[in-house]
Amino acid sequence: MKYLKYSFLLVLLTTLQSCWKYSFTSVSISENTKTFQVNYFQNNAPLIEPGLERDFKIALEEIILNQTKLDLVKSNGDLVYEGEIVEYRISPTTATANNTAAQNRLTIAVKVHFYDKNDPEAEFDQRFSFYFDYAGSAQLVGSQKDTAIAEIFERITQDVVNASLSSNW
């Protein structure tokens, strides 16, 4: 009986130890990578929303800080993110019988240039976009606009992290 307890404990510890290496965010960073930097994202969208470039930069920095153990630096980062906001557009998605918008969509697109000092093959230049739908009778102002932008940035920044730091399964 004692032998069975120790065998079970050994199997349990071996199983748990192997699980410690698993990452639920699927972030895979080389051991040589210690820092990252997020450079200014120029707002080149045809429709300019003031402060959007600052908000995106902060959102990207926060998600990387929250999902990795990398340190944020202002220059000479092992990983570098930069780019531009290329789209900020509000458009109707559905119409009513009176030819008015029943639902509108805010779309934001960001072009990201990613550089990896330790793995040049991982670098990319890619466009990421997402949208937020809201009632056609509503105005996209105040807290509704803040919520829309936050939701869009949450999705885009997660897509950027996945594209730049996820292991290729």
PDB file of C-alpha atoms in Angstrom:
ATOM      1  CA  MET A   1       0.000   0.000   0.000  1.00  0.00           C
ATOM      2  CA  LYS A   2       2.821   2.392   0.847  1.00  0.00           C
ATOM      3  CA  TYR A   3       4.483   1.638  -2.505  1.00  0.00           C
ATOM      4  CA  LEU A   4       1.210   2.502  -4.305  1.00  0.00           C
ATOM      5  CA  LYS A   5       0.973   5.890  -2.524  1.00  0.00           C
ATOM      6  CA  TYR A   6       4.520   6.845  -3.498  1.00  0.00           C
ATOM      7  CA  SER A   7       3.982   5.718  -7.079  1.00  0.00           C
ATOM      8  CA  PHE A   8       0.808   7.777  -7.326  1.00  0.00           C
ATOM      9  CA  LEU A   9       2.536  10.817  -5.801  1.00  0.00           C
ATOM     10  CA  LEU A  10       5.455  10.480  -8.217  1.00  0.00           C
ATOM     11  CA  VAL A  11       3.132  10.287 -11.234  1.00  0.00           C
ATOM     12  CA  LEU A  12       1.112  13.257  -9.972  1.00  0.00           C
ATOM     13  CA  LEU A  13       4.198  15.422  -9.405  1.00  0.00           C
ATOM     14  CA  THR A  14       5.617  14.519 -12.827  1.00  0.00           C
ATOM     15  CA  THR A  15       2.327  15.446 -14.472  1.00  0.00           C
ATOM     16  CA  LEU A  16       2.038  18.761 -12.642  1.00  0.00           C
ATOM     17  CA  GLN A  17       5.667  19.662 -13.336  1.00  0.00           C
ATOM     18  CA  SER A  18       5.121  19.226 -17.072  1.00  0.00           C
ATOM     19  CA  CYS A  19       2.078  21.518 -16.918  1.00  0.00           C
ATOM     20  CA  TRP A  20       4.116  24.400 -15.484  1.00  0.00           C
ATOM     21  CA  LYS A  21       5.715  24.926 -18.871  1.00  0.00           C
ATOM     22  CA  TYR A  22       2.398  25.445 -20.588  1.00  0.00           C
ATOM     23  CA  SER A  23       1.332  29.008 -21.353  1.00  0.00           C
ATOM     24  CA  PHE A  24      -2.382  29.713 -21.627  1.00  0.00           C
ATOM     25  CA  THR A  25      -1.710  32.831 -23.656  1.00  0.00           C
ATOM     26  CA  SER A  26       0.467  30.788 -26.049  1.00  0.00           C
ATOM     27  CA  VAL A  27       3.157  33.455 -25.840  1.00  0.00           C
ATOM     28  CA  SER A  28       6.510  32.084 -26.915  1.00  0.00           C
ATOM     29  CA  ILE A  29       9.518  34.340 -26.380  1.00  0.00           C
ATOM     30  CA  SER A  30      13.175  33.403 -26.765  1.00  0.00           C
ATOM     31  CA  GLU A  31      15.296  33.471 -23.624  1.00  0.00           C
ATOM     32  CA  ASN A  32      17.450  36.249 -25.123  1.00  0.00           C
ATOM     33  CA  THR A  33      14.460  38.575 -25.438  1.00  0.00           C
ATOM     34  CA  LYS A  34      14.137  40.735 -22.345  1.00  0.00           C
ATOM     35  CA  THR A  35      12.733  44.086 -23.514  1.00  0.00           C
ATOM     36  CA  PHE A  36      10.251  45.636 -25.902  1.00  0.00           C
ATOM     37  CA  GLN A  37       9.440  49.105 -27.107  1.00  0.00           C
ATOM     38  CA  VAL A  38       6.359  50.587 -28.699  1.00  0.00           C
ATOM     39  CA  ASN A  39       7.120  53.539 -30.926  1.00  0.00           C
ATOM     40  CA  TYR A  40       4.712  56.269 -31.940  1.00  0.00           C
ATOM     41  CA  PHE A  41       1.811  55.189 -34.167  1.00  0.00           C
ATOM     42  CA  GLN A  42       1.106  58.014 -36.617  1.00  0.00           C
ATOM     43  CA  ASN A  43      -2.604  58.639 -37.209  1.00  0.00           C
ATOM     44  CA  ASN A  44      -2.931  58.611 -41.020  1.00  0.00           C
ATOM     45  CA  ALA A  45      -6.614  57.698 -41.176  1.00  0.00           C
ATOM     46  CA  PRO A  46      -8.752  59.833 -43.500  1.00  0.00           C
ATOM     47  CA  LEU A  47     -10.957  60.681 -40.496  1.00  0.00           C
ATOM     48  CA  ILE A  48      -8.795  61.772 -37.546  1.00  0.00           C
ATOM     49  CA  GLU A  49      -9.932  61.035 -33.998  1.00  0.00           C
ATOM     50  CA  PRO A  50      -7.755  63.079 -31.612  1.00  0.00           C
ATOM     51  CA  GLY A  51      -5.701  61.037 -29.149  1.00  0.00           C
ATOM     52  CA  LEU A  52      -6.310  57.742 -30.917  1.00  0.00           C
ATOM     53  CA  GLU A  53      -2.597  57.145 -31.588  1.00  0.00           C
ATOM     54  CA  ARG A  54      -1.733  57.692 -27.910  1.00  0.00           C
ATOM     55  CA  ASP A  55      -4.539  55.395 -26.729  1.00  0.00           C
ATOM     56  CA  PHE A  56      -3.446  52.621 -29.093  1.00  0.00           C
ATOM     57  CA  LYS A  57       0.201  52.872 -28.000  1.00  0.00           C
ATOM     58  CA  ILE A  58      -0.819  52.632 -24.336  1.00  0.00           C
ATOM     59  CA  ALA A  59      -3.179  49.697 -24.999  1.00  0.00           C
ATOM     60  CA  LEU A  60      -0.442  47.773 -26.830  1.00  0.00           C
ATOM     61  CA  GLU A  61       2.102  48.441 -24.077  1.00  0.00           C
ATOM     62  CA  GLU A  62      -0.347  47.328 -21.372  1.00  0.00           C
ATOM     63  CA  ILE A  63      -1.290  44.048 -23.035  1.00  0.00           C
ATOM     64  CA  ILE A  64       2.354  43.089 -23.612  1.00  0.00           C
ATOM     65  CA  LEU A  65       3.242  43.995 -20.014  1.00  0.00           C
ATOM     66  CA  ASN A  66       0.267  41.960 -18.736  1.00  0.00           C
ATOM     67  CA  GLN A  67       0.897  38.863 -20.853  1.00  0.00           C
ATOM     68  CA  THR A  68       4.693  38.661 -20.768  1.00  0.00           C
ATOM     69  CA  LYS A  69       7.606  39.238 -18.425  1.00  0.00           C
ATOM     70  CA  LEU A  70       9.245  41.666 -20.844  1.00  0.00           C
ATOM     71  CA  ASP A  71      10.378  45.082 -19.681  1.00  0.00           C
ATOM     72  CA  LEU A  72       9.179  48.204 -21.489  1.00  0.00           C
ATOM     73  CA  VAL A  73      12.021  50.447 -22.708  1.00  0.00           C
ATOM     74  CA  LYS A  74      12.078  53.691 -24.671  1.00  0.00           C
ATOM     75  CA  SER A  75      14.868  52.623 -27.075  1.00  0.00           C
ATOM     76  CA  ASN A  76      16.989  49.631 -28.125  1.00  0.00           C
ATOM     77  CA  GLY A  77      14.263  47.106 -27.325  1.00  0.00           C
ATOM     78  CA  ASP A  78      14.701  43.481 -28.321  1.00  0.00           C
ATOM     79  CA  LEU A  79      11.210  43.702 -29.833  1.00  0.00           C
ATOM     80  CA  VAL A  80      10.003  46.855 -31.555  1.00  0.00           C
ATOM     81  CA  TYR A  81       6.432  47.729 -32.500  1.00  0.00           C
ATOM     82  CA  GLU A  82       5.660  50.721 -34.682  1.00  0.00           C
ATOM     83  CA  GLY A  83       3.267  51.670 -37.413  1.00  0.00           C
ATOM     84  CA  GLU A  84       0.298  53.807 -38.233  1.00  0.00           C
ATOM     85  CA  ILE A  85      -3.438  54.024 -37.789  1.00  0.00           C
ATOM     86  CA  VAL A  86      -4.741  53.707 -41.340  1.00  0.00           C
ATOM     87  CA  GLU A  87      -8.513  53.654 -40.855  1.00  0.00           C
ATOM     88  CA  TYR A  88     -11.102  55.204 -38.566  1.00  0.00           C
ATOM     89  CA  ARG A  89     -14.464  54.896 -40.267  1.00  0.00           C
ATOM     90  CA  ILE A  90     -18.109  55.012 -39.274  1.00  0.00           C
ATOM     91  CA  SER A  91     -20.463  53.405 -41.767  1.00  0.00           C
ATOM     92  CA  PRO A  92     -24.041  52.098 -41.794  1.00  0.00           C
ATOM     93  CA  THR A  93     -24.342  48.325 -41.786  1.00  0.00           C
ATOM     94  CA  THR A  94     -28.122  47.873 -42.034  1.00  0.00           C
ATOM     95  CA  ALA A  95     -30.918  50.175 -43.131  1.00  0.00           C
ATOM     96  CA  THR A  96     -34.526  50.672 -42.125  1.00  0.00           C
ATOM     97  CA  ALA A  97     -37.502  50.957 -44.471  1.00  0.00           C
ATOM     98  CA  ASN A  98     -37.118  54.763 -44.279  1.00  0.00           C
ATOM     99  CA  ASN A  99     -33.585  54.577 -45.708  1.00  0.00           C
ATOM    100  CA  THR A 100     -31.945  55.453 -42.404  1.00  0.00           C
ATOM    101  CA  ALA A 101     -29.264  53.448 -40.647  1.00  0.00           C
ATOM    102  CA  ALA A 102     -30.604  50.816 -38.286  1.00  0.00           C
ATOM    103  CA  GLN A 103     -27.082  49.989 -37.202  1.00  0.00           C
ATOM    104  CA  ASN A 104     -23.714  51.687 -37.617  1.00  0.00           C
ATOM    105  CA  ARG A 105     -20.220  50.272 -37.452  1.00  0.00           C
ATOM    106  CA  LEU A 106     -17.026  51.897 -36.215  1.00  0.00           C
ATOM    107  CA  THR A 107     -13.997  50.282 -37.866  1.00  0.00           C
ATOM    108  CA  ILE A 108     -10.405  50.943 -36.863  1.00  0.00           C
ATOM    109  CA  ALA A 109      -7.409  49.511 -38.716  1.00  0.00           C
ATOM    110  CA  VAL A 110      -3.764  49.662 -37.695  1.00  0.00           C
ATOM    111  CA  LYS A 111      -0.733  48.741 -39.777  1.00  0.00           C
ATOM    112  CA  VAL A 112       1.969  47.291 -37.514  1.00  0.00           C
ATOM    113  CA  HIS A 113       5.671  46.937 -38.273  1.00  0.00           C
ATOM    114  CA  PHE A 114       7.179  44.354 -35.901  1.00  0.00           C
ATOM    115  CA  TYR A 115      10.933  43.875 -35.505  1.00  0.00           C
ATOM    116  CA  ASP A 116      12.664  41.163 -33.470  1.00  0.00           C
ATOM    117  CA  LYS A 117      16.374  41.750 -32.847  1.00  0.00           C
ATOM    118  CA  ASN A 118      16.914  38.072 -31.938  1.00  0.00           C
ATOM    119  CA  ASP A 119      14.809  36.516 -34.712  1.00  0.00           C
ATOM    120  CA  PRO A 120      14.665  38.556 -37.939  1.00  0.00           C
ATOM    121  CA  GLU A 121      12.500  35.878 -39.599  1.00  0.00           C
ATOM    122  CA  ALA A 122       9.682  36.649 -37.117  1.00  0.00           C
ATOM    123  CA  GLU A 123       9.414  40.251 -38.327  1.00  0.00           C
ATOM    124  CA  PHE A 124       6.300  41.355 -40.180  1.00  0.00           C
ATOM    125  CA  ASP A 125       4.444  44.282 -41.631  1.00  0.00           C
ATOM    126  CA  GLN A 126       0.729  43.566 -41.228  1.00  0.00           C
ATOM    127  CA  ARG A 127      -2.654  45.295 -41.069  1.00  0.00           C
ATOM    128  CA  PHE A 128      -4.998  44.554 -38.154  1.00  0.00           C
ATOM    129  CA  SER A 129      -8.577  45.774 -37.896  1.00  0.00           C
ATOM    130  CA  PHE A 130     -11.710  45.284 -35.885  1.00  0.00           C
ATOM    131  CA  TYR A 131     -15.112  46.933 -35.518  1.00  0.00           C
ATOM    132  CA  PHE A 132     -17.828  47.867 -33.058  1.00  0.00           C
ATOM    133  CA  ASP A 133     -21.534  47.909 -34.011  1.00  0.00           C
ATOM    134  CA  TYR A 134     -24.016  50.279 -32.378  1.00  0.00           C
ATOM    135  CA  ALA A 135     -27.592  51.452 -32.926  1.00  0.00           C
ATOM    136  CA  GLY A 136     -28.145  53.746 -35.875  1.00  0.00           C
ATOM    137  CA  SER A 137     -30.160  56.122 -33.727  1.00  0.00           C
ATOM    138  CA  ALA A 138     -27.274  56.548 -31.268  1.00  0.00           C
ATOM    139  CA  GLN A 139     -24.466  59.063 -31.487  1.00  0.00           C
ATOM    140  CA  LEU A 140     -20.957  57.724 -31.004  1.00  0.00           C
ATOM    141  CA  VAL A 141     -19.886  60.158 -28.298  1.00  0.00           C
ATOM    142  CA  GLY A 142     -18.774  60.093 -24.681  1.00  0.00           C
ATOM    143  CA  SER A 143     -18.714  56.799 -22.863  1.00  0.00           C
ATOM    144  CA  GLN A 144     -20.155  54.856 -25.815  1.00  0.00           C
ATOM    145  CA  LYS A 145     -17.256  56.023 -28.010  1.00  0.00           C
ATOM    146  CA  ASP A 146     -14.751  55.206 -25.256  1.00  0.00           C
ATOM    147  CA  THR A 147     -16.262  51.723 -24.871  1.00  0.00           C
ATOM    148  CA  ALA A 148     -16.202  51.143 -28.628  1.00  0.00           C
ATOM    149  CA  ILE A 149     -12.564  52.184 -28.988  1.00  0.00           C
ATOM    150  CA  ALA A 150     -11.511  50.157 -25.926  1.00  0.00           C
ATOM    151  CA  GLU A 151     -13.230  47.031 -27.269  1.00  0.00           C
ATOM    152  CA  ILE A 152     -11.677  47.466 -30.712  1.00  0.00           C
ATOM    153  CA  PHE A 153      -8.212  48.083 -29.270  1.00  0.00           C
ATOM    154  CA  GLU A 154      -8.537  45.059 -26.973  1.00  0.00           C
ATOM    155  CA  ARG A 155      -9.121  42.842 -29.986  1.00  0.00           C
ATOM    156  CA  ILE A 156      -6.494  44.442 -32.240  1.00  0.00           C
ATOM    157  CA  THR A 157      -3.771  44.450 -29.577  1.00  0.00           C
ATOM    158  CA  GLN A 158      -4.452  40.788 -28.757  1.00  0.00           C
ATOM    159  CA  ASP A 159      -4.183  39.962 -32.457  1.00  0.00           C
ATOM    160  CA  VAL A 160      -0.867  41.859 -32.624  1.00  0.00           C
ATOM    161  CA  VAL A 161       0.477  39.968 -29.589  1.00  0.00           C
ATOM    162  CA  ASN A 162      -0.651  36.655 -31.061  1.00  0.00           C
ATOM    163  CA  ALA A 163       0.972  37.421 -34.410  1.00  0.00           C
ATOM    164  CA  SER A 164       4.251  38.583 -32.901  1.00  0.00           C
ATOM    165  CA  LEU A 165       4.736  36.402 -29.836  1.00  0.00           C
ATOM    166  CA  SER A 166       2.727  33.213 -30.264  1.00  0.00           C
ATOM    167  CA  SER A 167       4.460  29.982 -31.016  1.00  0.00           C
ATOM    168  CA  ASN A 168       3.786  28.512 -34.416  1.00  0.00           C
ATOM    169  CA  TRP A 169       1.950  25.286 -33.706  1.00  0.00           C
TER     170      TRP A 169
END
